[in-house]
Protein backbone atom coordinates (compact mmCIF):
# COMPACT_ATOMS: atom_id res chain seq x y z
CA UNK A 1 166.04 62.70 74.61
CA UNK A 2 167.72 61.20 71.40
CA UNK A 3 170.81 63.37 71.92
CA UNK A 4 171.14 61.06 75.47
CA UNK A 5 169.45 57.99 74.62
CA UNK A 6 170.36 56.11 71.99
CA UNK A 7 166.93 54.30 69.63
CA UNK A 8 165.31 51.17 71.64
CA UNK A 9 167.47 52.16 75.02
CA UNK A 10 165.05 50.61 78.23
CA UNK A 11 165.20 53.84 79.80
CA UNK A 12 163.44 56.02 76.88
CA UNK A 13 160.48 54.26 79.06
CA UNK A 14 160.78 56.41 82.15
CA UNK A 15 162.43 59.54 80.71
CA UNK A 16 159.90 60.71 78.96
CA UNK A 17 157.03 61.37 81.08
CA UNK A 18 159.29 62.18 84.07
CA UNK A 19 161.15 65.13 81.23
CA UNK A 20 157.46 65.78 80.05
CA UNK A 21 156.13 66.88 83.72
CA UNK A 22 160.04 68.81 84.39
CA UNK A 23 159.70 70.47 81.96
CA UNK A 24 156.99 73.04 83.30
CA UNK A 25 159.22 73.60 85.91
CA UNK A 26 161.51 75.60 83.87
CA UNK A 27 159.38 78.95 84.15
CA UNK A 28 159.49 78.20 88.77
CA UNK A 29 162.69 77.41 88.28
CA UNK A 30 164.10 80.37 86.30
CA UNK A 31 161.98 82.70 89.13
CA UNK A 32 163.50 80.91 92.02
CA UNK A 33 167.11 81.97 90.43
CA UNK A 34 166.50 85.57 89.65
CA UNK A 35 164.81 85.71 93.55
CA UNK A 36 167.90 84.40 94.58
CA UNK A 37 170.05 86.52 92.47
CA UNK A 38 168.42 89.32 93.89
CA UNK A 39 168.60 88.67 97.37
CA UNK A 40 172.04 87.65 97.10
CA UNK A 41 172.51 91.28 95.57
CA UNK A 42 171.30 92.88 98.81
CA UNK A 43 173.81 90.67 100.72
CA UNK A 44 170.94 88.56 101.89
CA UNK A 45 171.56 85.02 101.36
CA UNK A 46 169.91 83.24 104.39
CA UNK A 47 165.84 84.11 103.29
CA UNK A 48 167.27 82.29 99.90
CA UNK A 49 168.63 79.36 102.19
CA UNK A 50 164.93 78.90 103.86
CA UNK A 51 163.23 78.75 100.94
CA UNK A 52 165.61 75.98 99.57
CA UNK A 53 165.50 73.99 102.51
CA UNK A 54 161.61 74.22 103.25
CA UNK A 55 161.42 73.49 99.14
CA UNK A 56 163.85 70.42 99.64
CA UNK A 57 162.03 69.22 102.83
CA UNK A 58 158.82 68.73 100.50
CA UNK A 59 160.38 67.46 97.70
CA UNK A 60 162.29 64.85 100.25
CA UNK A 61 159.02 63.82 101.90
CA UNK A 62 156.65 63.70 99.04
CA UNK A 63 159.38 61.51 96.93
CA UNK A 64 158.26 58.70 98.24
CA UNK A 65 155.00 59.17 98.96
CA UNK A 66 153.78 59.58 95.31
CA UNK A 67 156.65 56.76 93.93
CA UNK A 68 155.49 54.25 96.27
CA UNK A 69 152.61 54.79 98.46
CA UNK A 70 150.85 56.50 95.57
CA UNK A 71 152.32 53.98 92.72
CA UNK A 72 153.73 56.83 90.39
CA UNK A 73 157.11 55.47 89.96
CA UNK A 74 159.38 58.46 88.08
CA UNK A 75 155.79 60.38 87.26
CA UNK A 76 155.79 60.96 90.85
CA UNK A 77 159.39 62.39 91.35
CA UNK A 78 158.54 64.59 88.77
CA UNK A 79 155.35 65.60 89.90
CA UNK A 80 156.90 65.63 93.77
CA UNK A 81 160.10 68.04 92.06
CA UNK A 82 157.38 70.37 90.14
CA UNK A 83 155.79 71.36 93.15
CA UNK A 84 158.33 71.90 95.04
CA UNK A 85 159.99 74.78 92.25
CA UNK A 86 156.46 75.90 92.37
CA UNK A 87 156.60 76.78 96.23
CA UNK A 88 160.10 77.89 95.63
CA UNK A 89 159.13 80.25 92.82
CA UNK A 90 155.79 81.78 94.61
CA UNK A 91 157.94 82.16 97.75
CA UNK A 92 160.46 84.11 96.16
CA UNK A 93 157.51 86.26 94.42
CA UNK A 94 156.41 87.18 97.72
CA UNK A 95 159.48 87.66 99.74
CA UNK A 96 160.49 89.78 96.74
CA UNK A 97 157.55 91.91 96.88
CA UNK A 98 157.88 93.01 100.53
CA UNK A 99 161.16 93.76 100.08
CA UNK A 100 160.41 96.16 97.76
CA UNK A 101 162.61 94.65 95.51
CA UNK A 102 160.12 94.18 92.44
CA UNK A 103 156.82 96.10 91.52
CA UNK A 104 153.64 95.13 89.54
CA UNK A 105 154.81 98.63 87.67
CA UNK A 106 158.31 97.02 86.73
CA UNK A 107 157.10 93.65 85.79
CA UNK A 108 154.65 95.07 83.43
CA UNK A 109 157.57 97.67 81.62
CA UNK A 110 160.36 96.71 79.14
CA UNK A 111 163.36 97.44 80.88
CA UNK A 112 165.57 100.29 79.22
CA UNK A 113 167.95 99.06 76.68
CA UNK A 114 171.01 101.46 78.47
CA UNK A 115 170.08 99.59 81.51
CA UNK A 116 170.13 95.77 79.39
CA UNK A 117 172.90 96.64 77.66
CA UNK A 118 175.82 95.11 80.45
CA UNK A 119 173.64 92.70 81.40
CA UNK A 120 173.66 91.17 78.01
CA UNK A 121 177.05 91.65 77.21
CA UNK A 122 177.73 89.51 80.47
CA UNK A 123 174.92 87.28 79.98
CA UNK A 124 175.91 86.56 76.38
CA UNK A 125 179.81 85.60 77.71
CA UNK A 126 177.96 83.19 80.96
CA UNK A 127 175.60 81.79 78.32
CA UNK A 128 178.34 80.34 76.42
CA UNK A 129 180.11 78.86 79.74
CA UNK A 130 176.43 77.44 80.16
CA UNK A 131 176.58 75.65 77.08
CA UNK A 132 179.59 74.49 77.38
CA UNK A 133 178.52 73.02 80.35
CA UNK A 134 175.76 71.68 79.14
CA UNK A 135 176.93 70.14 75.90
CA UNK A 136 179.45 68.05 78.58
CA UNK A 137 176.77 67.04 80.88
CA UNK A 138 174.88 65.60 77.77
CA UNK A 139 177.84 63.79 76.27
CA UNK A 140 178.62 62.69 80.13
CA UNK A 141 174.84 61.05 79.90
CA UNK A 142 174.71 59.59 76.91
CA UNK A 143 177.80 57.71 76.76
CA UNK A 144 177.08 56.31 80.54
CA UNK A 145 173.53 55.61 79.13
CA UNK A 146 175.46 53.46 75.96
CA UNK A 147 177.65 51.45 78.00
CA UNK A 148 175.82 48.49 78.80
CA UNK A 149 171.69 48.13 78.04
CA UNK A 150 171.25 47.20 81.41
CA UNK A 151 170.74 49.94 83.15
CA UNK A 152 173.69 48.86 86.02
CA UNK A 153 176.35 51.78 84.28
CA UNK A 154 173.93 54.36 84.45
CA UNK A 155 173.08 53.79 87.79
CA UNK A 156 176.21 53.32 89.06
CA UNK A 157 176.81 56.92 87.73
CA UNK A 158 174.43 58.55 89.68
CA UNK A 159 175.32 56.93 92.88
CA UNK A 160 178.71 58.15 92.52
CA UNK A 161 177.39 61.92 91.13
CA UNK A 162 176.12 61.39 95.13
CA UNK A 163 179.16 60.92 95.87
CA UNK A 164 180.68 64.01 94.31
CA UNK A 165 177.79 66.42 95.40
CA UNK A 166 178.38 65.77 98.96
CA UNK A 167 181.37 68.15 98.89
CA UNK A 168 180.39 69.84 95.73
CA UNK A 169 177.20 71.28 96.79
CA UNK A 170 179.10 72.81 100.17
CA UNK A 171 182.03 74.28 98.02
CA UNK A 172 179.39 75.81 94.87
CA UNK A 173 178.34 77.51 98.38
CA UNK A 174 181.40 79.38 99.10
CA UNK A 175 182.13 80.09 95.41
CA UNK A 176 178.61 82.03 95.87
CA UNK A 177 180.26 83.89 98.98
CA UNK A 178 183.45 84.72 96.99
CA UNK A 179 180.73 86.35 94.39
CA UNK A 180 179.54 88.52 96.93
CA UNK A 181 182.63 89.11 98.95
CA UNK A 182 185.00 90.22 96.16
CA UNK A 183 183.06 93.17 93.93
CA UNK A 184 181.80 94.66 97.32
CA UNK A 185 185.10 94.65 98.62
CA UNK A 186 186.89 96.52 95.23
CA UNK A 187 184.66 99.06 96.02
CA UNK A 188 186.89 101.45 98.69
CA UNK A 189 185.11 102.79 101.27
CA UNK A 190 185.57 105.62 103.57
CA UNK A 191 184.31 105.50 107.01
CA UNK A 192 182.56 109.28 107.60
CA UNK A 193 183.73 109.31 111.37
CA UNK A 194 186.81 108.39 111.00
CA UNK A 195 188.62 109.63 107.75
CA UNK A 196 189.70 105.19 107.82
CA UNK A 197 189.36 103.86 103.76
CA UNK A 198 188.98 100.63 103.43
CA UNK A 199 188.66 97.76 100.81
CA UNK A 200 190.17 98.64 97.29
CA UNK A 201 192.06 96.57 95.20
CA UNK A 202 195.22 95.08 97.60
CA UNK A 203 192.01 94.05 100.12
CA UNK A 204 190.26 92.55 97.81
CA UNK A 205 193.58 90.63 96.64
CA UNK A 206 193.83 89.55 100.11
CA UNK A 207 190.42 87.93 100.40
CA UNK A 208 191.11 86.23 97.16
CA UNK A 209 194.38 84.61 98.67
CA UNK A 210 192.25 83.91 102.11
CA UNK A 211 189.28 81.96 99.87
CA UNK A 212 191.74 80.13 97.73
CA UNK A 213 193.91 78.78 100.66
CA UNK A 214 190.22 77.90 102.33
CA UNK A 215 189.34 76.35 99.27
CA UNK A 216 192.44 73.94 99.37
CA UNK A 217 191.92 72.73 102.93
CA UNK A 218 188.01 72.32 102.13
CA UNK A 219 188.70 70.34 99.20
CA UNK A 220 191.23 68.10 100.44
CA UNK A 221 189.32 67.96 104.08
CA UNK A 222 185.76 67.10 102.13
CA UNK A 223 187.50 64.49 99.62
CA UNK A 224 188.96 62.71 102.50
CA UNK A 225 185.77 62.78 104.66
CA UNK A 226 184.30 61.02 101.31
CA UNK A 227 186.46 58.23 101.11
CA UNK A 228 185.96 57.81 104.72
CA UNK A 229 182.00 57.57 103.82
CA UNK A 230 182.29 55.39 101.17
CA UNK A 231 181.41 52.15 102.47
CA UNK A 232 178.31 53.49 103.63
CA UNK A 233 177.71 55.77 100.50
CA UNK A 234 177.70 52.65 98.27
CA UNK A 235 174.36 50.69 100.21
CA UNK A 236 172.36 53.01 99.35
CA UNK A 237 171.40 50.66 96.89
CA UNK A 238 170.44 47.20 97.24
CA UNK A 239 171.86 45.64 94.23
CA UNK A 240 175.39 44.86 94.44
CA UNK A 241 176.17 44.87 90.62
CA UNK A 242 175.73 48.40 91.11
CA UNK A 243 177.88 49.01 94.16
CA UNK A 244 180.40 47.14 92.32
CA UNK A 245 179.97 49.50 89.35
CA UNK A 246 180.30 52.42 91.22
CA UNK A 247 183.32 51.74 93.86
CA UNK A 248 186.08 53.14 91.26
CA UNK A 249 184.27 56.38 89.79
CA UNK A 250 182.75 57.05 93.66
CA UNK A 251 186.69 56.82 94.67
CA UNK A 252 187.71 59.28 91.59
CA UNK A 253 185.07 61.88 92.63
CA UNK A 254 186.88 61.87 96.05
CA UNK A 255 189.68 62.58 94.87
CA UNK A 256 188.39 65.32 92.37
CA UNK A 257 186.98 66.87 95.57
CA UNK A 258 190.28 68.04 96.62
CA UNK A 259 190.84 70.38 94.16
CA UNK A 260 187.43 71.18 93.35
CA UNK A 261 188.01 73.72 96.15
CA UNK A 262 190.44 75.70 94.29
CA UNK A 263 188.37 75.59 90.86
CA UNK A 264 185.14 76.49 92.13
CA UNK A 265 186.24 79.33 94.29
CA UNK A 266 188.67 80.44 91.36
CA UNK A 267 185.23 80.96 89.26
CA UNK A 268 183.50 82.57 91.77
CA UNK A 269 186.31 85.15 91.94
CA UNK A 270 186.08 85.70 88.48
CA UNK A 271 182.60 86.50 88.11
CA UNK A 272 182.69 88.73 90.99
CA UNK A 273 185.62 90.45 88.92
CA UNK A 274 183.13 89.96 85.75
CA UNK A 275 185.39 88.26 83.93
CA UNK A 276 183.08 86.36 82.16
CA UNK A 277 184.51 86.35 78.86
CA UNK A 278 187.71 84.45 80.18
CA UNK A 279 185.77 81.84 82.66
CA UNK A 280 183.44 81.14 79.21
CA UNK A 281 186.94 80.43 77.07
CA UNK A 282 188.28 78.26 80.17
CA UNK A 283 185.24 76.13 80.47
CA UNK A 284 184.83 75.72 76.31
CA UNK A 285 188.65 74.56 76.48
CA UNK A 286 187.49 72.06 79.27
CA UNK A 287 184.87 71.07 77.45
CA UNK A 288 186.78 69.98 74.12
CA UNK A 289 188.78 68.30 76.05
CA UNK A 290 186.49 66.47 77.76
CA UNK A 291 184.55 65.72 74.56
CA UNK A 292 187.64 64.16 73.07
CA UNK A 293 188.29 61.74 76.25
CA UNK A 294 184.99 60.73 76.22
CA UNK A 295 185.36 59.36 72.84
CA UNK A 296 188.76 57.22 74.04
CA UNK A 297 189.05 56.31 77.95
CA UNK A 298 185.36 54.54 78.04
CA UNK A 299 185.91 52.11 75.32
CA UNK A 300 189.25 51.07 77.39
CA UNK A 301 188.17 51.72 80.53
CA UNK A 302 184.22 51.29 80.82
CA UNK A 303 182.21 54.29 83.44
CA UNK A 304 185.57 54.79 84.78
CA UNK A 305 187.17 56.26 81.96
CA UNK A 306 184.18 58.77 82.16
CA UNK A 307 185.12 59.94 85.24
């Protein structure tokens, strides 16, 4: 929490025992993205899409049941978010199982190093995009957290991160369909009846063009339906220092939404290719940059100049 929250900050308070009770949901969580790896793998990716909604649905209701009818404050969201990866996770265990897609026999065996090998050479390229990514979402939260000791910057933050996942969330969804779409279709395939071949390299080139020019109109179609939402976006909180706060970084995650489109579908192109070396250098690049604005545009420019 120090590399966040700077010594004294009012919210050290609540993060801690809400981070304390998250954090045994790393094990539930880390199941619940291997099941849906795998079922993505078998081109299955609506049994994934139950179990996240049902999951969601809980965490939604039982939010504020244990914040406010119960008293919990944060304890409860965590508690409330913890069982929910835990019904994801056992879900996935058993929708797994009668797949066939995992045995007692396998769990219990060290996998065979020929076997490991590619997946750690890819992992080990993805891991480094992953810290990239994380090392920005930490500066991201600490320098919102040391704008003011109020609270208001932070908060303002996350309304408009609301803001931005509105469209994000739908677009990480097709850059998970451009994962599946594009290694299954370089694989040419020969219809037996026929003699017909299909897919290959130029059709997978084609879908690549398709997604990318789907991507565009999504992005600029999503970040306009967001400004258009915007008024109503910003009472979801009662406290108008905070809608004030959060009018111009809410307005430039709209506009980021139009070409998030194009970026997120770009990546999910590229690790269907595997290209994972090159999407790790791209986001590292990113993330220097983004390190170095952080430590000019907020001093001028206040939680704007972090977005």
């Amino acid at each position: 929490l120090s590399l966040v929250l700077k010594d004294g900050a009012p919210a050290m308070e609540f993060a801690k025992p809400y981070l304390l009770i998250r954090g045994f949901a790393f094990l539930p969580s880390l199941i619940s993205v291997t099941g849906y790896a795998a079922l993505r793998g078998v081109m299955d990716t609506v049994t994934p899409l139950k179990i996240s909604l049902f999951a969601n649905i809980f965490n939604a209701v039982f939010d504020p049941l244990l914040i406010f009818k119960a008293g919990m404050g944060v304890t409860g969201a965590a508690l409330a978010t913890l069982t929910a990866e835990v019904i994801s996770a056992i879900t996935f265990i058993v929708v797994l199982f009668r797949k066939g897609l995992i045995r007692w026999s396998k769990l219990l065996r060290l996998p065979d190093m020929e076997q490991l090998s590619p997946l750690i050479k890819g992992g080990a390229a993805l891991q480094l995009r992953n810290f990239a990514l994380n090392l920005t979402f930490i500066a991201v939260t600490r320098v919102t957290q040391s704008i003011d000791n109020t609270g208001i910057s932070a908060a303002a933050h996350a309304l408009a991160i609301q803001t931005f996942q509105i469209g994000g969330i739908f677009l990480l969804a097709v850059s998970t369909v451009a994962q599946i779409l594009i290694p299954n279709e370089l694989v040419e395939k020969v219809d037996a009846n026929t003699g017909k071949k299909s897919g290959g390299l130029p059709a997978t080139k084609a879908i690549a063009n398709r997604l990318m020019s789907w991507g565009l109109i999504m992005g600029i179609a999503l970040g306009v339906l967001q400004i258009l939402l915007l008024p109503l976006l910003l009472k979801t909180t009662p406290l108008p220092e905070v809608r004030q706060a959060a009018i111009v970084p809410a307005y430039i995650a709209s506009l980021l939404q139009m070409i998030n489109g194009l970026v997120f579908i770009g990546e999910g192109i590229m690790v269907g290719c595997g290209n994972f070396l090159q999407l790790s250098i791209s986001t590292a690049v990113a993330t220097a940059g983004t390190l170095m604005a952080l430590n000019i545009l907020p001093t001028k420019f206040g939680l704007s100049g972090v977005w």
